Short mmCIF file of C-alpha atoms and ligand atoms in Angstrom, two decimals:
data_model
loop_
_atom_site.label_atom_id
_atom_site.label_comp_id
_atom_site.label_asym_id
_atom_site.label_seq_id
_atom_site.Cartn_x
_atom_site.Cartn_y
_atom_site.Cartn_z
CA UNK A 155 13.43 7.47 -7.34
CA UNK A 156 10.23 6.67 -9.02
CA UNK A 157 7.45 4.37 -7.78
CA UNK A 158 8.07 2.20 -10.87
CA UNK A 159 11.74 1.49 -9.82
CA UNK A 160 10.57 0.58 -6.27
CA UNK A 161 8.04 -1.87 -7.74
CA UNK A 162 10.80 -3.49 -9.79
CA UNK A 163 12.72 -4.21 -6.63
CA UNK A 164 9.65 -5.67 -4.91
CA UNK A 165 8.66 -8.16 -7.55
CA UNK A 166 5.44 -8.22 -9.38
CA UNK A 167 3.18 -10.17 -7.01
CA UNK A 168 0.13 -8.18 -5.75
CA UNK A 169 -2.25 -9.67 -3.24
CA UNK A 170 -5.82 -8.93 -4.16
CA UNK A 171 -9.39 -10.05 -3.57
CA UNK A 172 -12.64 -9.78 -5.50
CA UNK A 173 -15.55 -7.90 -3.99
CA UNK A 174 -17.55 -11.11 -3.21
CA UNK A 175 -14.72 -12.55 -0.98
CA UNK A 176 -15.54 -12.40 2.72
CA UNK A 177 -13.79 -10.36 5.45
CA UNK A 178 -12.68 -13.75 6.79
CA UNK A 179 -10.90 -14.44 3.47
CA UNK A 180 -9.20 -11.06 3.80
CA UNK A 181 -7.99 -11.91 7.29
CA UNK A 182 -6.57 -15.24 6.06
CA UNK A 183 -4.84 -13.58 3.20
CA UNK A 184 -3.47 -10.76 5.36
CA UNK A 185 -1.98 -13.33 7.80
CA UNK A 186 -0.71 -15.71 5.08
CA UNK A 187 1.10 -13.06 3.17
CA UNK A 188 2.19 -11.03 6.29
CA UNK A 189 0.81 -7.80 4.87
CA UNK A 190 -1.24 -4.95 6.20
CA UNK A 191 -3.76 -4.27 3.48
CA UNK A 192 -5.39 -5.97 0.46
CA UNK A 193 -6.66 -4.26 -2.66
CA UNK A 194 -10.10 -5.32 -3.82
CA UNK A 195 -10.27 -5.44 -7.70
CA UNK A 196 -12.67 -6.39 -10.37
CA UNK A 197 -11.92 -8.99 -13.04
CA UNK A 198 -9.96 -6.43 -15.12
CA UNK A 199 -7.83 -5.52 -12.16
CA UNK A 200 -9.51 -2.14 -11.76
CA UNK A 201 -9.40 -0.94 -8.13
CA UNK A 202 -12.76 -1.16 -6.33
CA UNK A 203 -11.59 -0.73 -2.72
CA UNK A 204 -9.07 -1.53 0.01
CA UNK A 205 -9.24 -3.40 3.29
CA UNK A 206 -6.60 -2.94 5.88
CA UNK A 207 -5.88 -4.63 9.26
CA UNK A 208 -7.16 -1.43 10.92
CA UNK A 209 -10.57 -2.02 9.24
CA UNK A 210 -10.65 -5.57 10.55
CA UNK A 211 -9.92 -4.56 14.08
CA UNK A 212 -12.50 -1.67 14.03
CA UNK A 213 -15.22 -3.87 12.44
CA UNK A 214 -14.73 -6.76 14.88
CA UNK A 215 -14.91 -4.22 17.78
CA UNK A 216 -18.08 -2.74 16.39
CA UNK A 217 -19.91 -5.84 15.14
CA UNK A 218 -18.27 -8.96 16.69
CA UNK A 219 -16.71 -11.85 14.76
CA UNK A 220 -19.95 -12.41 12.81
CA UNK A 221 -18.67 -9.66 10.55
CA UNK A 222 -16.10 -12.06 9.16
CA UNK A 223 -18.84 -13.59 7.00
CA UNK A 224 -19.65 -10.22 5.33
CA UNK A 225 -18.46 -9.67 1.72
CA UNK A 226 -15.55 -7.26 1.52
CA UNK A 227 -17.55 -5.09 -0.92
CA UNK A 228 -19.82 -4.11 2.06
CA UNK A 229 -16.97 -3.10 4.39
CA UNK A 230 -14.05 -1.94 2.25
CA UNK A 231 -12.93 1.67 1.82
CA UNK A 232 -14.17 2.67 -1.60
CA UNK A 233 -12.60 6.09 -1.99
CA UNK A 234 -9.14 4.72 -2.64
CA UNK A 235 -6.22 7.22 -3.08
CA UNK A 236 -3.87 5.78 -5.64
CA UNK A 237 -0.64 6.84 -7.39
CA UNK A 238 0.93 6.15 -10.84
CA UNK A 239 4.32 4.44 -11.62
CA UNK A 240 5.90 7.75 -12.75
CA UNK A 241 5.35 9.52 -9.47
CA UNK A 242 8.18 10.08 -6.85
CA UNK A 243 8.40 9.07 -3.16
CA UNK A 244 7.94 12.51 -1.61
CA UNK A 245 4.49 12.86 -3.33
CA UNK A 246 3.40 9.53 -1.93
CA UNK A 247 4.71 10.32 1.54
CA UNK A 248 2.69 13.53 1.48
CA UNK A 249 -0.43 11.57 0.37
CA UNK A 250 -0.02 9.00 3.17
CA UNK A 251 0.51 11.71 5.79
CA UNK A 252 -2.45 13.79 4.68
CA UNK A 253 -4.83 10.74 4.37
CA UNK A 254 -3.42 9.04 7.55
CA UNK A 255 -3.05 5.62 5.74
CA UNK A 256 -0.14 3.40 5.23
CA UNK A 257 -0.80 1.90 1.79
CA UNK A 258 -1.20 3.38 -1.73
CA UNK A 259 -2.15 1.15 -4.66
CA UNK A 260 -0.28 1.92 -7.87
CA UNK A 261 -2.38 2.13 -11.05
CA UNK A 262 -1.50 2.34 -14.68
CA UNK A 263 -4.51 3.61 -16.62
CA UNK A 264 -7.21 1.88 -14.60
CA UNK A 265 -5.34 -1.29 -13.91
CA UNK A 266 -3.71 -2.13 -10.55
CA UNK A 267 0.03 -2.72 -11.03
CA UNK A 268 1.39 -2.71 -7.42
CA UNK A 269 1.06 -1.32 -3.89
CA UNK A 270 3.44 0.90 -2.01
CA UNK A 271 3.45 0.60 1.82
CA UNK A 272 4.79 3.00 4.41
CA UNK A 273 7.52 0.32 5.03
CA UNK A 274 8.67 0.66 1.33
CA UNK A 275 8.74 4.50 1.75
CA UNK A 276 10.78 4.33 4.93
CA UNK A 277 13.18 1.86 3.46
CA UNK A 278 13.91 4.03 0.37
CA UNK A 279 14.17 7.23 2.41
CA UNK A 280 16.69 5.53 4.79
CA UNK A 281 18.70 4.18 1.77
CA UNK A 282 18.68 7.66 0.19
CA UNK A 283 19.86 9.31 3.43
CA UNK A 284 22.66 6.67 3.78
CA UNK A 285 23.80 7.39 0.15
CA UNK A 286 23.74 11.15 0.80
CA UNK A 287 25.85 10.96 4.03
CA UNK A 288 28.29 8.54 2.30
CA UNK A 289 28.69 11.05 -0.56
CA UNK A 290 29.22 13.93 1.93
CA UNK A 291 31.80 11.87 3.85
CA UNK A 292 33.71 11.15 0.63
CA UNK A 293 33.56 14.82 -0.32
CA UNK A 294 35.00 15.90 3.01
CA UNK A 295 37.69 13.23 2.91
CA UNK A 296 38.88 14.18 -0.54
CA UNK A 297 38.54 18.03 -0.19
P1 AMP B 558 -3.85 1.71 6.79
O1 AMP B 558 -3.16 2.73 7.60
O2 AMP B 558 -3.33 1.65 5.38
O3 AMP B 558 -3.86 0.34 7.50
O4 AMP B 558 -5.37 2.13 6.60
C1 AMP B 558 -6.08 2.95 7.51
C2 AMP B 558 -7.44 3.25 6.90
O5 AMP B 558 -7.40 3.94 5.65
C3 AMP B 558 -8.32 1.99 6.71
O6 AMP B 558 -9.66 2.32 6.89
C4 AMP B 558 -8.12 1.68 5.17
O7 AMP B 558 -9.17 1.06 4.48
C5 AMP B 558 -7.93 3.10 4.61
N1 AMP B 558 -6.94 3.14 3.51
C6 AMP B 558 -5.81 2.52 3.39
N2 AMP B 558 -5.11 2.83 2.34
C7 AMP B 558 -5.91 3.73 1.66
C8 AMP B 558 -5.82 4.44 0.40
N3 AMP B 558 -4.79 4.35 -0.41
N4 AMP B 558 -6.83 5.28 0.08
C9 AMP B 558 -7.90 5.40 0.95
N5 AMP B 558 -8.09 4.80 2.07
C10 AMP B 558 -7.14 3.92 2.44
#
């Protein structure tokens, strides 16, 4: 199963912010869309950074709620690990585990085309395992 086929099932909407948006805007968007991370992009949809709910919790703990007025460009993670649509789930699982993050933006060339969360990865692994065990059951029954 490729990342591209997972994205097709998810629909094409990607929640993004521009670098000048504030951390408060990011919080609003995270809550509104019920998601865990937002990708920060430039006008051409090139990835500039990522802000996750973990960043928000850490920053409020360190600097208090005044940090919500800060532009996301000043607080986002800039070294974003990405993947491409032709990659497969195990590669992305490995990247998430190694980097200890739960979101991987998908880029085609240098344009953002989607995001894969750990929830998407788990969903697809569970479906795959269910398919495998159904196939094994069928095989045993018909053997
Ligand atoms: P998460 O587990 O995705 O909520 O993110 C945990 C931390 O990793 C936060 O500081 C994020 O900004 C950062 N992060 C999330 N996704 C990525 C990614 N794909 N590449 C680099 N850092 C990330």
